[in-house]
Coordinates of C-alpha atoms in Angstrom, one line a residue:
Chain A
X1 CA -20.4 -0.8 -6.5
X2 CA -20.3 -4.5 -7.2
X3 CA -19.8 -6.3 -3.9
X4 CA -19.5 -9.8 -2.8
X5 CA -19.8 -10.5 0.9
X6 CA -17.0 -11.7 3.1
X7 CA -18.6 -15.1 3.2
X8 CA -18.1 -15.4 -0.6
X9 CA -14.6 -14.1 -0.9
X10 CA -12.4 -11.6 0.8
X11 CA -9.4 -9.8 -0.6
X12 CA -8.8 -10.4 -4.2
X13 CA -5.4 -9.0 -3.5
X14 CA -4.5 -11.8 -1.1
X15 CA -5.9 -14.8 -2.8
X16 CA -3.9 -17.8 -1.9
X17 CA -1.8 -19.3 -4.6
X18 CA -2.4 -22.4 -6.6
X19 CA 1.3 -22.6 -7.6
X20 CA 2.7 -26.1 -7.1
X21 CA 5.3 -26.2 -4.4
X22 CA 8.0 -27.5 -6.7
X23 CA 7.6 -24.5 -9.0
X24 CA 7.7 -22.1 -6.1
X25 CA 10.9 -23.7 -4.8
X26 CA 12.5 -23.4 -8.2
X27 CA 11.5 -19.8 -8.6
X28 CA 12.8 -19.0 -5.1
X29 CA 16.2 -20.4 -5.9
X30 CA 16.5 -18.2 -9.0
X31 CA 15.3 -15.1 -7.3
X32 CA 16.6 -15.4 -3.8
X33 CA 19.0 -13.3 -1.8
X34 CA 22.0 -15.1 -3.2
X35 CA 21.1 -14.3 -6.8
X36 CA 20.5 -10.7 -5.8
X37 CA 23.8 -10.5 -3.9
X38 CA 25.6 -11.9 -7.0
X39 CA 23.9 -9.3 -9.1
X40 CA 24.8 -6.5 -6.7
X41 CA 28.5 -7.5 -6.9
X42 CA 28.3 -7.0 -10.7
X43 CA 26.0 -4.0 -10.8
X44 CA 26.6 -1.6 -7.9
X45 CA 23.5 0.4 -8.7
X46 CA 21.4 -2.5 -7.5
X47 CA 22.1 -1.2 -4.0
X48 CA 18.9 0.8 -4.6
X49 CA 16.9 -2.4 -4.2
X50 CA 19.1 -4.0 -1.4
X51 CA 17.2 -4.9 1.7
X52 CA 17.9 -2.4 4.4
X53 CA 18.4 -5.0 7.1
X54 CA 18.3 -2.6 10.1
X55 CA 15.2 -1.1 11.7
X56 CA 16.6 2.4 12.3
X57 CA 19.1 4.7 10.6
X58 CA 20.6 7.8 12.2
X59 CA 20.2 10.4 13.4
X60 CA 23.0 11.4 11.2
X61 CA 24.4 14.9 10.5
X62 CA 24.7 15.2 6.8
X63 CA 27.8 16.6 5.0
X64 CA 26.8 19.6 2.9
X65 CA 28.3 20.4 -0.5
X66 CA 27.4 24.0 -1.4
X67 CA 25.5 26.3 0.9
X68 CA 22.2 25.0 2.2
X69 CA 19.5 27.8 2.2
X70 CA 19.1 28.9 5.8
X71 CA 15.5 29.9 5.2
X72 CA 14.6 26.4 4.0
X73 CA 13.4 25.0 7.3
X74 CA 11.4 21.8 7.8
X75 CA 11.4 18.1 7.0
X76 CA 11.4 16.2 3.8
X77 CA 9.7 12.9 4.8
X78 CA 10.2 10.0 2.5
X79 CA 8.7 6.5 2.3
X80 CA 9.5 3.4 0.2
X81 CA 9.9 -0.4 0.3
X82 CA 13.0 -1.2 2.2
X83 CA 12.9 -4.7 3.7
X84 CA 12.9 -7.2 0.9
X85 CA 14.5 -10.4 2.4
X86 CA 13.9 -12.8 5.3
X87 CA 15.1 -16.3 6.0
X88 CA 16.4 -17.0 2.4
X89 CA 13.3 -15.5 0.7
X90 CA 13.5 -12.4 -1.4
X91 CA 10.4 -10.5 -2.7
X92 CA 10.1 -10.5 -6.4
X93 CA 8.1 -7.3 -6.7
X94 CA 9.4 -3.9 -5.8
X95 CA 6.0 -2.9 -4.2
X96 CA 6.3 -5.7 -1.6
X97 CA 9.0 -4.4 0.6
X98 CA 8.1 -3.3 4.1
X99 CA 8.1 0.5 4.4
X100 CA 10.9 2.6 5.9
X101 CA 10.1 6.2 6.7
X102 CA 12.9 8.7 6.5
X103 CA 13.1 12.3 7.6
X104 CA 15.6 14.8 6.1
X105 CA 15.4 17.7 8.5
X106 CA 16.6 21.2 7.5
X107 CA 17.4 23.8 10.1
X108 CA 19.7 26.8 10.2
X109 CA 21.5 25.6 7.1
X110 CA 22.2 22.2 8.5
X111 CA 20.7 18.8 7.4
X112 CA 20.1 15.6 9.4
X113 CA 18.8 12.2 8.4
X114 CA 16.8 9.5 10.3
X115 CA 15.1 6.4 9.1
X116 CA 12.8 4.0 10.8
X117 CA 10.8 1.0 9.7
X118 CA 7.1 1.4 10.0
X119 CA 6.1 -1.1 12.7
X120 CA 3.1 -2.5 10.9
X121 CA 1.2 -5.5 12.1
X122 CA 2.9 -7.4 9.3
X123 CA 6.4 -6.1 10.0
X124 CA 6.1 -6.7 13.8
X125 CA 4.8 -10.3 13.2
X126 CA 7.4 -11.2 10.7
X127 CA 10.2 -9.7 12.6
X128 CA 9.3 -11.9 15.5
X129 CA 8.8 -15.0 13.3
X130 CA 12.1 -14.3 11.5
X131 CA 10.6 -15.0 8.1
X132 CA 7.9 -13.8 5.7
X133 CA 4.6 -15.4 6.6
X134 CA 2.1 -13.1 5.0
X135 CA 1.3 -12.9 1.3
X136 CA 2.7 -9.7 -0.4
X137 CA 1.1 -7.7 -3.1
X138 CA 3.4 -9.1 -5.8
X139 CA 4.9 -12.2 -4.3
X140 CA 3.2 -15.4 -3.1
X141 CA 4.7 -16.6 0.1
X142 CA 5.0 -20.4 0.5
X143 CA 2.9 -21.7 3.4
X144 CA 1.6 -18.2 4.2
X145 CA -0.6 -17.8 7.2
X146 CA -4.3 -17.0 6.8
X147 CA -4.9 -13.4 8.0
X148 CA -7.7 -11.3 9.4
X149 CA -8.0 -8.6 6.8
X150 CA -6.1 -6.4 4.4
X151 CA -4.3 -4.5 7.2
X152 CA -2.5 -7.6 8.2
X153 CA -0.6 -7.3 4.8
X154 CA -0.3 -3.5 4.9
X155 CA 3.3 -2.6 4.4
X156 CA 2.7 1.2 4.7
X157 CA 5.5 1.5 2.1
X158 CA 4.4 3.9 -0.6
X159 CA 4.0 7.5 0.5
X160 CA 3.9 9.8 3.5
X161 CA 1.7 12.8 4.1
X162 CA 1.2 15.4 6.8
X163 CA -2.4 16.4 7.4
X164 CA -2.9 18.9 10.2
X165 CA -0.3 17.9 12.8
X166 CA -0.5 14.2 11.9
X167 CA 2.0 12.3 9.8
X168 CA 0.8 9.1 8.0
X169 CA 2.7 6.4 6.2
X170 CA 0.5 5.3 3.3
X171 CA -0.1 2.1 1.3
X172 CA -3.0 1.8 -1.2
X173 CA -5.1 -1.1 0.0
X174 CA -5.4 -0.5 3.7
X175 CA -5.2 1.9 6.6
X176 CA -3.0 5.0 6.9
X177 CA -0.4 4.3 9.5
X178 CA 0.1 7.2 11.8
X179 CA 3.7 7.9 13.0
X180 CA 5.2 10.4 15.4
X181 CA 6.3 13.4 13.4
X182 CA 9.6 13.7 15.4
X183 CA 10.7 10.2 16.2
X184 CA 8.9 8.4 13.3
X185 CA 7.8 5.8 15.9
X186 CA 4.7 4.0 14.7
X187 CA 1.4 4.9 16.4
X188 CA -0.7 2.4 14.5
X189 CA -3.3 2.0 11.8
X190 CA -5.8 4.9 11.7
X191 CA -9.4 4.1 12.2
X192 CA -11.1 7.3 11.0
X193 CA -14.6 6.0 11.9
X194 CA -15.7 2.6 13.4
X195 CA -17.2 1.3 10.1
X196 CA -14.0 2.2 8.3
X197 CA -11.6 -0.2 10.0
X198 CA -9.0 -1.3 7.5
X199 CA -10.7 0.7 4.7
X200 CA -8.4 1.5 1.8
X201 CA -6.8 4.9 2.0
X202 CA -4.6 5.5 -1.1
X203 CA -1.0 6.7 -1.1
X204 CA -1.9 9.9 -3.0
X205 CA -4.1 12.3 -1.1
X206 CA -4.4 15.7 -2.6
X207 CA -4.4 18.8 -0.5
X208 CA -6.4 22.0 -0.9
X209 CA -4.7 25.3 -0.2
X210 CA -6.6 25.5 3.2
X211 CA -4.9 22.3 4.3
X212 CA -7.9 20.0 4.0
X213 CA -7.4 17.0 1.7
X214 CA -9.2 14.5 -0.5
X215 CA -8.3 10.9 -1.0
X216 CA -9.7 7.7 -2.4
X217 CA -9.5 4.0 -1.7
X218 CA -10.0 1.4 -4.5
X219 CA -12.7 -1.1 -3.7
X220 CA -11.3 -3.4 -6.4
X221 CA -9.0 -5.0 -3.8
X222 CA -12.1 -6.3 -2.0
X223 CA -14.0 -8.2 -4.7
X224 CA -15.9 -5.0 -5.4
X225 CA -15.6 -2.1 -7.9
X226 CA -15.5 1.6 -7.4
X227 CA -13.8 3.9 -5.0
X228 CA -14.3 5.2 -1.5
X229 CA -13.8 9.0 -1.5
X230 CA -12.3 10.5 1.7
X231 CA -12.6 14.1 2.8
X232 CA -10.1 15.0 5.5
X233 CA -10.3 18.3 7.4
X234 CA -7.4 20.7 7.8
X235 CA -7.1 19.4 11.3
X236 CA -6.3 15.9 10.1
X237 CA -9.6 14.4 11.1
X238 CA -12.3 12.8 8.9
X239 CA -14.9 15.1 7.6
X240 CA -16.9 12.7 5.4
X241 CA -16.8 9.8 3.0
X242 CA -18.7 8.8 -0.1
X243 CA -18.7 5.8 -2.3
X244 CA -18.3 6.3 -6.1
X245 CA -19.9 3.3 -7.7
X246 CA -18.4 1.7 -10.8
X247 CA -19.6 -1.3 -12.7
X248 CA -16.4 -2.5 -14.3
X249 CA -13.0 -3.4 -12.7
X250 CA -10.6 -0.6 -12.9
X251 CA -7.1 -0.1 -11.3
X252 CA -6.1 3.3 -10.1
X253 CA -3.1 4.3 -8.0
X254 CA -3.7 8.1 -7.8
X255 CA -6.1 10.7 -8.9
X256 CA -6.2 14.4 -9.8
X257 CA -8.2 17.4 -9.0
X258 CA -9.1 20.8 -10.4
X259 CA -10.6 23.6 -8.3
X260 CA -14.1 22.1 -9.0
X261 CA -13.6 18.5 -9.8
X262 CA -12.0 15.2 -8.7
X263 CA -10.8 13.1 -11.6
X264 CA -10.6 9.3 -11.3
X265 CA -9.2 7.3 -14.2
X266 CA -10.0 3.6 -14.0
X267 CA -7.6 1.4 -16.0
X268 CA -9.2 -1.8 -17.1
X269 CA -7.6 -5.1 -16.1
X270 CA -8.5 -8.8 -15.8
X271 CA -7.5 -11.2 -13.0
X272 CA -5.8 -14.5 -13.8
X273 CA -5.7 -17.6 -11.5
X274 CA -3.5 -18.1 -8.5
X275 CA -0.7 -16.0 -7.2
X276 CA -0.4 -12.6 -5.6
X277 CA -2.4 -9.6 -6.8
X278 CA 0.3 -8.3 -9.2
X279 CA 1.1 -11.8 -10.4
X280 CA -2.6 -12.3 -11.4
X281 CA -3.5 -8.8 -12.5
X282 CA -3.2 -8.1 -16.3
X283 CA -4.0 -4.8 -17.7
X284 CA -6.6 -5.0 -20.5
X285 CA -5.4 -2.8 -23.4
X286 CA -8.3 -4.0 -25.5
X287 CA -10.7 -2.1 -23.2
X288 CA -11.1 1.6 -22.7
X289 CA -10.3 3.6 -19.6
X290 CA -13.3 4.9 -17.8
X291 CA -13.1 8.3 -16.2
X292 CA -15.2 9.7 -13.5
X293 CA -15.4 13.5 -13.2
X294 CA -16.8 14.1 -9.8
X295 CA -17.9 17.6 -8.6
X296 CA -16.4 18.4 -5.2
X297 CA -19.8 19.8 -4.2
X298 CA -21.8 16.8 -5.5
X299 CA -19.9 13.6 -4.9
X300 CA -23.0 11.6 -5.9
X301 CA -23.2 13.1 -9.4
X302 CA -20.2 11.9 -11.4
X303 CA -19.9 12.4 -15.1
X304 CA -18.4 9.4 -16.9
X305 CA -16.1 9.5 -19.9
X306 CA -14.3 6.9 -22.0
X307 CA -10.8 7.2 -23.4
X308 CA -8.5 4.7 -25.2
X309 CA -6.6 2.4 -22.8
X310 CA -3.6 3.8 -21.0
X311 CA -1.7 2.5 -18.0
X312 CA -0.9 5.4 -15.6
X313 CA 0.2 5.3 -12.0
X314 CA 0.8 9.0 -11.4
X315 CA -1.4 11.9 -12.4
X316 CA 0.1 15.3 -11.9
X317 CA -1.9 18.5 -12.0
X318 CA -5.3 19.1 -13.5
X319 CA -6.8 22.3 -14.8
X320 CA -9.9 23.7 -16.5
X321 CA -9.5 25.6 -19.8
X322 CA -11.7 26.3 -22.8
X323 CA -14.5 23.9 -21.9
X324 CA -12.1 21.1 -21.1
X325 CA -10.7 19.5 -17.9
X326 CA -7.1 18.5 -18.6
X327 CA -5.0 16.1 -16.5
X328 CA -1.2 15.7 -17.0
X329 CA 0.0 12.2 -16.4
X330 CA 2.9 9.7 -16.8
X331 CA 1.8 7.1 -19.3
X332 CA 3.5 3.7 -19.1
X333 CA 4.0 2.4 -22.6
X334 CA 4.6 -1.2 -21.7
X335 CA 1.8 -2.8 -19.7
X336 CA 3.9 -5.7 -18.4
X337 CA 6.7 -3.5 -17.2
X338 CA 4.0 -1.3 -15.6
X339 CA 2.7 -4.3 -13.7
X340 CA 6.1 -4.8 -12.1
X341 CA 8.4 -1.9 -12.4
X342 CA 12.2 -2.7 -12.0
X343 CA 11.3 -6.4 -11.9
X344 CA 14.7 -7.4 -13.1
X345 CA 16.4 -5.3 -10.5
X346 CA 14.5 -7.1 -7.8
X347 CA 16.1 -10.3 -9.1
X348 CA 19.5 -8.8 -9.2
X349 CA 19.6 -8.3 -12.9
X350 CA 19.7 -5.5 -15.5
X351 CA 16.4 -5.5 -17.4
X352 CA 15.7 -5.2 -21.1
X353 CA 14.6 -1.6 -20.5
X354 CA 12.0 -2.0 -23.2
X355 CA 9.3 -0.1 -21.3
X356 CA 9.1 3.6 -20.6
X357 CA 6.9 6.5 -19.9
X358 CA 5.6 9.4 -21.9
X359 CA 4.0 12.6 -20.7
X360 CA 0.4 12.8 -21.8
X361 CA -2.6 15.0 -21.1
X362 CA -6.0 13.5 -20.7
X363 CA -8.4 16.0 -22.2
X364 CA -12.1 15.8 -21.2
X365 CA -14.4 17.8 -23.4
X366 CA -17.3 18.8 -21.2
X367 CA -19.6 19.9 -24.0
X368 CA -19.1 16.8 -26.2
X369 CA -18.6 14.4 -23.3
X370 CA -15.5 13.0 -25.0
X371 CA -12.1 12.1 -23.7
X372 CA -8.7 11.8 -25.5
X373 CA -5.0 11.5 -24.6
X374 CA -2.7 14.1 -26.0
X375 CA 1.0 13.1 -26.2
X376 CA 3.7 15.7 -25.5
X377 CA 6.7 13.9 -27.0
X378 CA 8.5 13.9 -23.6
X379 CA 9.6 10.5 -22.3
X380 CA 11.5 8.6 -19.6
X381 CA 10.3 10.3 -16.4
X382 CA 8.1 9.5 -13.4
X383 CA 7.0 10.8 -10.0
X384 CA 5.8 14.2 -11.4
X385 CA 5.2 17.0 -8.8
X386 CA 4.2 20.6 -9.2
X387 CA 3.5 23.9 -7.3
X388 CA -0.1 23.6 -6.0
X389 CA -0.4 27.4 -6.2
X390 CA -0.5 27.2 -10.0
X391 CA -3.7 28.9 -11.3
X392 CA -6.5 26.5 -12.0
X393 CA -6.8 27.3 -15.7
X394 CA -3.4 26.5 -16.9
X395 CA -1.0 23.5 -16.9
X396 CA 1.5 23.4 -14.0
X397 CA 5.2 23.4 -14.5
X398 CA 6.1 19.8 -13.7
X399 CA 9.1 18.5 -11.9
X400 CA 10.2 14.9 -12.5
X401 CA 13.2 12.6 -12.3
X402 CA 14.4 11.6 -15.7
X403 CA 17.2 9.8 -17.4
X404 CA 19.9 11.4 -19.4
X405 CA 22.8 9.5 -21.1
X406 CA 25.4 8.6 -20.1
X407 CA 23.9 6.6 -17.2
X408 CA 25.4 3.6 -15.4
X409 CA 22.0 2.5 -14.0
X410 CA 18.8 1.8 -15.8
X411 CA 17.1 4.4 -13.6
X412 CA 16.6 8.1 -13.4
X413 CA 19.8 10.1 -13.0
X414 CA 18.5 13.7 -13.6
X415 CA 15.8 16.1 -12.7
X416 CA 13.7 18.0 -15.2
X417 CA 11.2 20.8 -15.1
X418 CA 8.7 20.4 -17.9
X419 CA 6.6 23.3 -19.3
X420 CA 4.1 21.7 -21.7
X421 CA 2.6 25.1 -22.6
X422 CA 5.9 26.6 -23.7
X423 CA 7.2 23.1 -24.8
X424 CA 10.4 23.7 -22.8
X425 CA 12.3 21.3 -20.6
X426 CA 15.1 22.2 -18.4
X427 CA 17.3 19.3 -17.1
X428 CA 20.1 18.8 -14.6
X429 CA 21.9 15.5 -14.8
X430 CA 23.4 14.5 -11.4
X431 CA 25.9 12.1 -12.9
X432 CA 26.3 8.7 -14.5
X433 CA 26.5 7.0 -11.0
X434 CA 23.8 8.9 -9.2
X435 CA 20.2 7.8 -9.1
X436 CA 17.5 10.5 -8.6
X437 CA 14.1 10.2 -6.9
X438 CA 11.0 12.3 -6.6
X439 CA 11.6 16.0 -6.0
X440 CA 9.1 18.0 -4.0
X441 CA 8.3 21.6 -4.6
X442 CA 8.7 23.9 -1.6
X443 CA 7.4 27.5 -1.8
X444 CA 10.0 30.1 -0.9
X445 CA 9.0 31.6 2.5
X446 CA 6.9 34.8 1.9
X447 CA 6.4 34.2 -1.8
X448 CA 3.0 33.9 -3.5
X449 CA 4.2 33.6 -7.1
X450 CA 3.6 30.1 -8.5
X451 CA 6.9 28.4 -9.3
X452 CA 8.9 30.6 -6.9
X453 CA 10.5 28.1 -4.6
X454 CA 12.9 25.2 -4.3
X455 CA 12.9 21.6 -5.3
X456 CA 14.1 19.1 -2.7
X457 CA 14.8 15.6 -3.9
X458 CA 16.7 12.6 -2.8
X459 CA 19.7 10.9 -4.5
X460 CA 21.6 7.7 -4.3
X461 CA 25.3 7.9 -5.3
X462 CA 26.1 4.2 -5.7
X463 CA 29.7 4.7 -6.7
X464 CA 30.5 6.5 -3.4
X465 CA 28.0 4.5 -1.3
X466 CA 26.0 7.5 0.0
X467 CA 22.5 8.8 0.0
X468 CA 21.7 12.5 -0.1
X469 CA 19.2 15.3 -0.7
X470 CA 19.6 18.1 -3.1
X471 CA 18.0 21.5 -3.1
X472 CA 17.5 23.4 -6.4
X473 CA 16.0 26.7 -7.5
X474 CA 12.8 25.5 -9.1
X475 CA 13.0 28.2 -11.7
X476 CA 16.5 27.2 -12.7
X477 CA 16.6 23.4 -12.5
X478 CA 19.2 23.3 -15.3
X479 CA 21.7 25.2 -13.0
X480 CA 21.9 22.2 -10.7
X481 CA 21.7 22.0 -7.0
X482 CA 22.2 25.0 -4.8
X483 CA 23.5 22.5 -2.2
X484 CA 23.5 18.8 -1.6
X485 CA 23.6 17.0 1.7
X486 CA 25.0 13.5 2.0
X487 CA 25.0 10.7 4.6
X488 CA 27.8 8.0 4.6
X489 CA 25.4 5.1 3.9
X490 CA 22.8 4.2 1.3
X491 CA 19.1 3.8 1.7
X492 CA 16.9 1.8 -0.7
X493 CA 15.2 3.8 -3.3
X494 CA 11.7 4.7 -2.4
X495 CA 8.6 6.2 -4.0
X496 CA 7.1 9.4 -2.5
X497 CA 7.9 12.1 -0.1
X498 CA 6.2 15.1 1.6
X499 CA 7.7 18.4 2.7
X500 CA 6.5 19.8 6.0
X501 CA 7.6 23.3 6.8
Chain B
X1 CA -1.7 -19.1 29.6
X2 CA -5.0 -20.0 31.2
X3 CA -6.6 -23.4 31.1
X4 CA -10.4 -23.6 31.2
X5 CA -12.4 -26.8 31.6
X6 CA -15.3 -26.7 29.3
X7 CA -18.2 -29.0 30.2
X8 CA -20.2 -30.3 27.2
X9 CA -23.8 -29.2 26.9
X10 CA -26.6 -31.1 28.5
X11 CA -27.7 -32.5 25.1
X12 CA -24.2 -33.8 24.6
X13 CA -24.2 -35.4 28.0
X14 CA -27.4 -37.2 27.2
X15 CA -25.8 -38.4 24.0
X16 CA -22.8 -39.6 25.9
X17 CA -24.8 -42.2 27.7
X18 CA -25.0 -44.3 24.5
X19 CA -22.0 -43.1 22.5
X20 CA -18.6 -44.7 22.4
X21 CA -16.3 -42.8 24.7
X22 CA -13.3 -41.1 23.0
X23 CA -11.7 -38.7 25.5
X24 CA -10.6 -35.2 25.9
X25 CA -10.0 -32.5 23.3
X26 CA -7.6 -29.8 24.2
X27 CA -7.9 -26.6 22.0
X28 CA -5.1 -24.1 22.2
X29 CA -5.9 -20.6 20.8
X30 CA -2.8 -18.6 19.8
X31 CA -2.2 -15.1 18.6
X32 CA -4.8 -13.4 20.8
X33 CA -4.0 -9.8 20.1
X34 CA -5.4 -8.0 23.1
X35 CA -6.6 -8.8 26.7
X36 CA -10.0 -7.2 26.1
X37 CA -13.4 -8.5 25.4
X38 CA -14.2 -12.2 25.2
X39 CA -13.3 -15.2 23.2
X40 CA -16.3 -17.0 21.9
X41 CA -15.7 -20.6 21.0
X42 CA -18.1 -23.1 19.5
X43 CA -17.5 -26.9 19.2
X44 CA -19.8 -28.6 16.7
X45 CA -20.3 -32.1 15.4
X46 CA -22.3 -31.4 12.2
X47 CA -22.5 -29.2 9.2
X48 CA -25.9 -28.1 10.5
X49 CA -24.5 -27.0 13.8
X50 CA -21.6 -25.2 12.0
X51 CA -24.2 -23.2 10.1
X52 CA -26.3 -22.5 13.3
X53 CA -29.1 -24.8 12.2
X54 CA -28.5 -27.2 15.2
X55 CA -27.1 -26.8 18.7
X56 CA -23.3 -26.9 19.2
X57 CA -21.8 -29.6 21.3
X58 CA -20.4 -26.7 23.4
X59 CA -20.4 -23.0 23.2
X60 CA -18.4 -20.9 25.6
X61 CA -17.6 -17.2 26.2
X62 CA -14.6 -16.3 28.4
X63 CA -12.6 -13.1 29.1
X64 CA -9.8 -12.8 26.5
X65 CA -6.2 -12.9 27.6
X66 CA -3.4 -11.8 25.3
X67 CA -1.3 -14.5 23.7
X68 CA -2.6 -18.0 24.2
X69 CA -5.5 -19.6 26.0
X70 CA -6.3 -23.3 26.3
X71 CA -9.7 -25.0 26.5
X72 CA -10.4 -28.6 27.4
X73 CA -13.5 -30.6 26.4
X74 CA -13.9 -33.8 28.4
X75 CA -15.8 -37.0 27.8
X76 CA -16.4 -36.4 24.2
X77 CA -17.8 -39.4 22.1
X78 CA -15.7 -40.4 19.1
X79 CA -16.7 -38.6 16.0
X80 CA -16.2 -35.7 13.7
X81 CA -15.9 -32.2 15.1
X82 CA -15.1 -28.7 14.1
X83 CA -14.2 -25.6 16.2
X84 CA -14.7 -21.9 15.4
X85 CA -13.6 -19.1 17.6
X86 CA -13.9 -15.4 17.5
X87 CA -12.5 -12.6 19.6
X88 CA -15.3 -10.3 20.5
X89 CA -13.1 -7.4 21.6
X90 CA -15.9 -5.0 22.3
X91 CA -18.3 -7.6 23.8
X92 CA -21.2 -6.9 21.4
X93 CA -21.7 -10.6 20.7
X94 CA -20.8 -10.4 17.0
X95 CA -17.8 -10.4 14.7
X96 CA -17.5 -6.7 13.8
X97 CA -16.9 -5.8 10.2
X98 CA -16.2 -2.6 8.3
X99 CA -18.6 -1.2 5.6
X100 CA -17.2 -3.7 3.1
X101 CA -18.1 -6.6 5.4
X102 CA -14.4 -7.3 6.2
X103 CA -13.8 -8.5 9.7
X104 CA -12.1 -6.1 12.2
X105 CA -12.0 -8.6 15.1
X106 CA -10.1 -11.9 15.4
X107 CA -11.4 -15.3 14.3
X108 CA -10.2 -18.8 13.6
X109 CA -11.2 -22.3 12.7
X110 CA -9.9 -25.8 13.4
X111 CA -7.4 -27.0 10.8
X112 CA -6.5 -23.3 10.2
X113 CA -7.7 -23.5 6.6
X114 CA -6.0 -20.9 4.5
X115 CA -9.1 -19.3 3.1
X116 CA -10.0 -15.6 3.1
X117 CA -13.6 -16.2 4.1
X118 CA -15.5 -18.2 6.7
X119 CA -14.3 -21.8 6.5
X120 CA -16.8 -24.5 5.7
X121 CA -17.5 -27.4 8.1
X122 CA -15.6 -29.7 5.7
X123 CA -12.5 -27.5 5.8
X124 CA -12.6 -27.3 9.6
X125 CA -13.7 -30.9 10.5
X126 CA -11.4 -33.3 12.2
X127 CA -11.9 -36.8 13.6
X128 CA -11.6 -37.5 17.3
X129 CA -10.8 -41.1 18.2
X130 CA -9.1 -40.6 21.5
X131 CA -7.5 -37.8 23.5
X132 CA -6.4 -35.1 21.2
X133 CA -5.0 -31.6 21.1
X134 CA -5.4 -29.0 18.3
X135 CA -4.1 -25.5 17.9
X136 CA -6.1 -22.7 16.3
X137 CA -4.3 -19.5 15.2
X138 CA -6.5 -16.5 15.7
X139 CA -6.2 -14.3 12.7

């Protein structure tokens, strides 16, 4: 781990900008709420990036189309950036919005919806101030206040997880925010141990079948390199931590695991001068990805690999087969688009849509100590999920939102199941005017067969001005939803969810 | 809000006998997040004192109150000063940090410099010519 002390420089992520005030003012006038509102009037799908403007939604009894499975009981929690504007300033980066948690609750064949802003230190402060005063991950705020540490800019806006009986709203460069599982009221940032105040806890913990979990936190946000590895017990309390040292800068948003190994892929980048983290960060395609294969029973004994550059946010399943560790992942083919997804939408514009994703498998040859990316010829998808019960020696069936023409919006409008072993994809297209988000796999009660279960995924029907949740038979995605539940309002599109039965 | 009269140190009082009189400095500390532990405040008049290589003009420790607190320094000679303050929430007489060295307790500096590290004396310094009031936002 390379580390500079607090005295030398804290928080690469929050470095104050050197942008001249005049330039900032010009940029603001082009990208402000007025420009977005004008864009929304032309392009109704932009409602997915509209600032939510209210701190709570619901509880609302959803209207069900079809017959909701009565045995599907529990809650689909969702999280995503939702508050994008204050006092004439609009964030320029999708990742900046303050997080809103939602709960779609299923009981006795009925569905209800609630939403609640995570009352982070940042959100509470800026709500009182009536304006943005803290630098965001991708937008430099004029005259921003100095702040104590990274948790002062924590938006808790990326994912949600239930560990034990505890529900957490997650970001990637600060504390997990615990919330009440029923009311979604914010309990506060979690200090797992006194020396871990504000330590980064990524948005993508991975759960073992016994309910315990692994996670990481990137130290690159703190003028260091490497990751902090977290081990959380099945009761939702800290079991241990370890530091995985690295000697080169590497960005990582998620990781993968097999039965035996944790797999961390460090994507190389360089930092420019001035501006917020995602304004300054540039992926470095001329450099290789470095990959750490870390035995779960020997966290201090990583094996390192190098593979050609690839920009990846989301790794799906990983498995061990034939002397290889293989990780399925969503490769972003355009590094600039990857740095700021849906950047044009944040401005109220339709983008050039030049970028995209391809399904790849990272193959680590354990005998030869080599790594390579295998392309599967499947493109335009993100947010892959899978059934964690899949045997550890074969690729999992993946479930991912995708885009199928015709589509009114430059976003996903369909759900796919992708079987890379059989080279078969099943797709259901929700419609030209519906946008589709991540779908979570839910095992059918009493089943133990991998793949036997439902998919639950959220939708935004911008033509009818409603948000909803669909349930599909995971084995027959192409048959479309068994049922769909709708509420008579829209919620900004988010990132990740978690089903808690 | 509570007002505390801070009396300069003995060394400063001796210095006052020959220095040009300036007046009173009022320091308002805002954004105190919790009424627990102590506020530790240091008024210095040199780079050496800022870096703990000389005695401060005044150093005080008082029970923290949530919100705002005000401190007054009387009979200060004209000159250059800087103030640093920390909120020692657990009263262990240090600014707690996590394993990365990142502060987990509140702190602030005169001029409120927008730097994500400890400010330098030059960034925090201000000139006192007569009665003056400054505000430090605790971060």
